[in-house]
Amino acid sequence: MRSSLPTTRPAVRAASASAVRRYVDEVTEGAPDPWVLVARDRAQDAIDRMPGDLDQAVVGTRLEAARRPRWWAAVGAVQWLLLAAAVVGLLWLGAAAAVEYFRLPPLILPVLTVDLTASGGGVLEVPWPTLLAIGGLLAGLLLALVARVFTAWGARRRASRVRRRLRESVSGVADRLVRVPVGDELAALARCRAAAAIAAG
């Protein structure tokens, strides 16, 4: 069964075939020609089978489901609360401006008083509607930036795990198709040499 992955490009197939041939040449250096030819034949079979087997290895690699982290819902709820606070503050300020424009009795605007005399300052008075509007917007922006940093960090961790699993799958194909068969031929050569040495002795 083929996956929906795109067909391997000829340049990529040529590069992988060249890498397999280089590997075989390196590990069979100094071996008799008949053994080298057999190892190259096994490698050619691997090159022919590799695109399909790699495709199946990628398809069969278990990947993590893209699910939202647990804290995502809490951050979303806090974002909505901050937005609601900013909207309430803006509506309150708008209503106060409209009342003043029409010269109606002014709305009551409670004030947050902060005593800064201990640090050499005076008394700071901020109307609650202003605090709600500006504080809600600024806190929402800050929370969005922090959430973005954590989301990017989590995405990098997930991508790293996926890359590691894909590398393991691809390495398994390389072992099965190239390293093990060529290693079997080299092991057979070593057994023949050992038997020849025993017979010559």
mmCIF file of C-alpha atoms in Angstrom:
data_model
loop_
_atom_site.group_PDB
_atom_site.id
_atom_site.type_symbol
_atom_site.label_atom_id
_atom_site.label_comp_id
_atom_site.label_asym_id
_atom_site.label_seq_id
_atom_site.Cartn_x
_atom_site.Cartn_y
_atom_site.Cartn_z
ATOM 1 C CA MET A 1 0.000 0.000 0.000
ATOM 2 C CA ARG A 2 1.472 3.338 -1.084
ATOM 3 C CA SER A 3 1.095 6.433 1.043
ATOM 4 C CA SER A 4 0.090 9.870 -0.143
ATOM 5 C CA LEU A 5 3.702 11.042 0.141
ATOM 6 C CA PRO A 6 5.111 12.547 -3.064
ATOM 7 C CA THR A 7 7.229 10.317 -5.293
ATOM 8 C CA THR A 8 10.932 10.515 -4.481
ATOM 9 C CA ARG A 9 12.683 12.951 -6.779
ATOM 10 C CA PRO A 10 15.352 11.471 -9.101
ATOM 11 C CA ALA A 11 18.095 13.592 -7.504
ATOM 12 C CA VAL A 12 17.207 12.279 -4.041
ATOM 13 C CA ARG A 13 17.103 8.678 -5.282
ATOM 14 C CA ALA A 14 20.486 9.141 -6.995
ATOM 15 C CA ALA A 15 22.000 10.615 -3.821
ATOM 16 C CA SER A 16 20.710 7.733 -1.648
ATOM 17 C CA ALA A 17 21.943 5.157 -4.210
ATOM 18 C CA SER A 18 25.348 6.851 -4.234
ATOM 19 C CA ALA A 19 25.479 6.794 -0.417
ATOM 20 C CA VAL A 20 24.647 3.057 -0.372
ATOM 21 C CA ARG A 21 27.348 2.318 -2.960
ATOM 22 C CA ARG A 22 29.902 4.375 -1.000
ATOM 23 C CA TYR A 23 29.044 2.466 2.160
ATOM 24 C CA VAL A 24 29.484 -0.892 0.396
ATOM 25 C CA ASP A 25 32.802 0.202 -1.128
ATOM 26 C CA GLU A 26 34.071 1.303 2.300
ATOM 27 C CA VAL A 27 33.124 -1.859 4.178
ATOM 28 C CA THR A 28 34.300 -4.237 1.405
ATOM 29 C CA GLU A 29 37.648 -2.527 0.883
ATOM 30 C CA GLY A 30 40.343 -5.190 0.655
ATOM 31 C CA ALA A 31 37.843 -8.031 0.152
ATOM 32 C CA PRO A 32 38.238 -10.390 -2.820
ATOM 33 C CA ASP A 33 36.424 -9.287 -5.987
ATOM 34 C CA PRO A 34 33.772 -12.055 -5.925
ATOM 35 C CA TRP A 35 32.696 -10.988 -2.404
ATOM 36 C CA VAL A 36 32.666 -7.339 -3.407
ATOM 37 C CA LEU A 37 30.476 -8.163 -6.408
ATOM 38 C CA VAL A 38 28.027 -10.142 -4.237
ATOM 39 C CA ALA A 39 27.867 -7.303 -1.690
ATOM 40 C CA ARG A 40 27.259 -4.792 -4.498
ATOM 41 C CA ASP A 41 24.505 -7.016 -5.864
ATOM 42 C CA ARG A 42 22.846 -7.108 -2.435
ATOM 43 C CA ALA A 43 23.209 -3.319 -2.235
ATOM 44 C CA GLN A 44 21.612 -2.876 -5.658
ATOM 45 C CA ASP A 45 18.624 -4.917 -4.487
ATOM 46 C CA ALA A 46 18.424 -2.584 -1.467
ATOM 47 C CA ILE A 47 18.552 0.485 -3.716
ATOM 48 C CA ASP A 48 15.677 -0.877 -5.807
ATOM 49 C CA ARG A 49 13.531 -1.648 -2.742
ATOM 50 C CA MET A 50 14.446 1.404 -0.679
ATOM 51 C CA PRO A 51 11.862 3.964 -1.955
ATOM 52 C CA GLY A 52 8.912 1.678 -1.219
ATOM 53 C CA ASP A 53 10.287 0.474 2.109
ATOM 54 C CA LEU A 54 11.113 4.015 3.235
ATOM 55 C CA ASP A 55 7.613 5.073 2.247
ATOM 56 C CA GLN A 56 6.130 2.312 4.397
ATOM 57 C CA ALA A 57 8.500 3.123 7.260
ATOM 58 C CA VAL A 58 7.369 6.750 7.258
ATOM 59 C CA VAL A 59 3.703 5.712 7.064
ATOM 60 C CA GLY A 60 4.174 3.235 9.912
ATOM 61 C CA THR A 61 5.966 5.665 12.210
ATOM 62 C CA ARG A 62 3.776 6.435 15.204
ATOM 63 C CA LEU A 63 3.379 10.188 15.495
ATOM 64 C CA GLU A 64 1.805 12.164 18.306
ATOM 65 C CA ALA A 65 -1.685 13.441 17.784
ATOM 66 C CA ALA A 66 -1.713 17.217 17.513
ATOM 67 C CA ARG A 67 -3.672 17.996 20.644
ATOM 68 C CA ARG A 68 -3.881 21.199 22.586
ATOM 69 C CA PRO A 69 -1.946 21.352 25.846
ATOM 70 C CA ARG A 70 -3.958 21.281 29.076
ATOM 71 C CA TRP A 71 -3.131 24.860 29.969
ATOM 72 C CA TRP A 72 -4.516 26.103 26.642
ATOM 73 C CA ALA A 73 -8.146 26.115 27.878
ATOM 74 C CA ALA A 74 -7.207 28.036 31.047
ATOM 75 C CA VAL A 75 -5.273 30.638 29.048
ATOM 76 C CA GLY A 76 -8.223 30.974 26.653
ATOM 77 C CA ALA A 77 -10.635 31.545 29.543
ATOM 78 C CA VAL A 78 -8.359 34.184 31.089
ATOM 79 C CA GLN A 79 -8.025 35.882 27.677
ATOM 80 C CA TRP A 80 -11.812 36.111 27.396
ATOM 81 C CA LEU A 81 -12.043 37.540 30.925
ATOM 82 C CA LEU A 82 -9.423 40.176 30.156
ATOM 83 C CA LEU A 83 -11.181 41.072 26.914
ATOM 84 C CA ALA A 84 -14.490 41.379 28.780
ATOM 85 C CA ALA A 85 -12.825 43.630 31.371
ATOM 86 C CA ALA A 86 -11.391 45.853 28.608
ATOM 87 C CA VAL A 87 -14.781 46.062 26.853
ATOM 88 C CA VAL A 88 -16.563 46.928 30.117
ATOM 89 C CA GLY A 89 -13.987 49.648 30.810
ATOM 90 C CA LEU A 90 -14.301 51.106 27.305
ATOM 91 C CA LEU A 91 -18.111 51.054 27.429
ATOM 92 C CA TRP A 92 -18.036 52.683 30.860
ATOM 93 C CA LEU A 93 -15.700 55.428 29.614
ATOM 94 C CA GLY A 94 -17.847 55.869 26.497
ATOM 95 C CA ALA A 95 -20.993 56.170 28.592
ATOM 96 C CA ALA A 96 -19.297 58.739 30.849
ATOM 97 C CA ALA A 97 -18.210 60.770 27.809
ATOM 98 C CA ALA A 98 -21.734 60.629 26.320
ATOM 99 C CA VAL A 99 -23.316 61.750 29.628
ATOM 100 C CA GLU A 100 -20.885 64.655 29.833
ATOM 101 C CA TYR A 101 -21.496 65.564 26.167
ATOM 102 C CA PHE A 102 -25.263 65.773 26.709
ATOM 103 C CA ARG A 103 -24.693 67.686 29.976
ATOM 104 C CA LEU A 104 -26.467 65.094 32.086
ATOM 105 C CA PRO A 105 -25.606 64.403 35.729
ATOM 106 C CA PRO A 106 -22.170 62.771 35.697
ATOM 107 C CA LEU A 107 -21.747 59.024 36.146
ATOM 108 C CA ILE A 108 -20.066 57.826 39.263
ATOM 109 C CA LEU A 109 -16.527 56.730 38.379
ATOM 110 C CA PRO A 110 -14.919 54.917 41.301
ATOM 111 C CA VAL A 111 -11.219 55.613 41.626
ATOM 112 C CA LEU A 112 -8.355 53.329 42.614
ATOM 113 C CA THR A 113 -6.084 55.269 44.960
ATOM 114 C CA VAL A 114 -2.452 54.244 45.274
ATOM 115 C CA ASP A 115 -0.372 55.921 47.986
ATOM 116 C CA LEU A 116 3.172 56.493 46.681
ATOM 117 C CA THR A 117 4.306 58.847 49.446
ATOM 118 C CA ALA A 118 6.532 56.168 51.001
ATOM 119 C CA SER A 119 8.625 56.059 47.809
ATOM 120 C CA GLY A 120 8.799 59.840 47.479
ATOM 121 C CA GLY A 121 5.766 60.200 45.205
ATOM 122 C CA GLY A 122 2.295 61.499 45.800
ATOM 123 C CA VAL A 123 -1.094 59.848 45.621
ATOM 124 C CA LEU A 124 -2.034 58.246 42.293
ATOM 125 C CA GLU A 125 -5.703 58.089 41.423
ATOM 126 C CA VAL A 126 -6.834 55.985 38.449
ATOM 127 C CA PRO A 127 -10.526 55.664 37.519
ATOM 128 C CA TRP A 128 -11.636 52.032 37.480
ATOM 129 C CA PRO A 129 -13.007 52.207 33.906
ATOM 130 C CA THR A 130 -9.596 53.383 32.676
ATOM 131 C CA LEU A 131 -7.878 50.673 34.711
ATOM 132 C CA LEU A 132 -10.214 48.006 33.290
ATOM 133 C CA ALA A 133 -9.768 49.185 29.676
ATOM 134 C CA ILE A 134 -5.990 49.678 29.677
ATOM 135 C CA GLY A 135 -5.214 46.896 32.147
ATOM 136 C CA GLY A 136 -7.385 44.373 30.288
ATOM 137 C CA LEU A 137 -5.773 45.176 26.939
ATOM 138 C CA LEU A 138 -2.192 45.199 28.235
ATOM 139 C CA ALA A 139 -2.619 42.060 30.349
ATOM 140 C CA GLY A 140 -4.273 40.273 27.409
ATOM 141 C CA LEU A 141 -1.396 41.221 25.121
ATOM 142 C CA LEU A 142 1.195 40.095 27.665
ATOM 143 C CA LEU A 143 -0.624 36.796 28.218
ATOM 144 C CA ALA A 144 -0.797 36.216 24.450
ATOM 145 C CA LEU A 145 2.966 36.783 24.126
ATOM 146 C CA VAL A 146 3.756 34.411 27.002
ATOM 147 C CA ALA A 147 1.393 31.763 25.598
ATOM 148 C CA ARG A 148 3.038 32.118 22.197
ATOM 149 C CA VAL A 149 6.484 31.480 23.687
ATOM 150 C CA PHE A 150 5.269 28.341 25.498
ATOM 151 C CA THR A 151 3.398 27.145 22.413
ATOM 152 C CA ALA A 152 6.512 27.530 20.238
ATOM 153 C CA TRP A 153 8.599 25.683 22.856
ATOM 154 C CA GLY A 154 6.080 22.822 22.957
ATOM 155 C CA ALA A 155 5.963 22.664 19.158
ATOM 156 C CA ARG A 156 9.762 22.420 18.979
ATOM 157 C CA ARG A 157 9.771 19.577 21.521
ATOM 158 C CA ARG A 158 7.064 17.723 19.591
ATOM 159 C CA ALA A 159 8.889 18.245 16.285
ATOM 160 C CA SER A 160 12.113 16.949 17.846
ATOM 161 C CA ARG A 161 10.353 13.769 19.002
ATOM 162 C CA VAL A 162 8.801 13.264 15.559
ATOM 163 C CA ARG A 163 12.196 13.739 13.851
ATOM 164 C CA ARG A 164 13.796 11.220 16.217
ATOM 165 C CA ARG A 165 11.100 8.620 15.496
ATOM 166 C CA LEU A 166 11.374 9.178 11.747
ATOM 167 C CA ARG A 167 15.183 8.839 11.928
ATOM 168 C CA GLU A 168 14.773 5.571 13.835
ATOM 169 C CA SER A 169 12.342 4.266 11.196
ATOM 170 C CA VAL A 170 14.646 5.251 8.330
ATOM 171 C CA SER A 171 17.650 3.790 10.152
ATOM 172 C CA GLY A 172 15.725 0.534 10.592
ATOM 173 C CA VAL A 173 15.172 0.348 6.819
ATOM 174 C CA ALA A 174 18.865 1.040 6.169
ATOM 175 C CA ASP A 175 19.838 -1.695 8.638
ATOM 176 C CA ARG A 176 17.438 -4.229 7.151
ATOM 177 C CA LEU A 177 18.172 -3.513 3.488
ATOM 178 C CA VAL A 178 21.862 -2.568 3.509
ATOM 179 C CA ARG A 179 23.833 -3.090 6.698
ATOM 180 C CA VAL A 180 22.535 -6.552 7.626
ATOM 181 C CA PRO A 181 22.791 -8.154 4.132
ATOM 182 C CA VAL A 182 26.240 -6.670 3.469
ATOM 183 C CA GLY A 183 27.291 -7.600 6.994
ATOM 184 C CA ASP A 184 26.154 -11.185 6.341
ATOM 185 C CA GLU A 185 28.389 -11.344 3.260
ATOM 186 C CA LEU A 186 31.344 -9.970 5.200
ATOM 187 C CA ALA A 187 30.691 -12.425 8.030
ATOM 188 C CA ALA A 188 30.636 -15.273 5.482
ATOM 189 C CA LEU A 189 33.953 -13.999 4.071
ATOM 190 C CA ALA A 190 35.451 -13.936 7.571
ATOM 191 C CA ARG A 191 34.278 -17.539 8.162
ATOM 192 C CA CYS A 192 35.827 -18.620 4.843
ATOM 193 C CA ARG A 193 39.107 -16.946 5.682
ATOM 194 C CA ALA A 194 39.116 -18.559 9.121
ATOM 195 C CA ALA A 195 38.381 -21.984 7.597
ATOM 196 C CA ALA A 196 41.127 -21.452 4.984
ATOM 197 C CA ALA A 197 43.591 -20.470 7.700
ATOM 198 C CA ILE A 198 42.705 -23.604 9.676
ATOM 199 C CA ALA A 199 43.025 -25.776 6.570
ATOM 200 C CA ALA A 200 46.360 -24.193 5.661
ATOM 201 C CA GLY A 201 47.622 -24.756 9.207
#
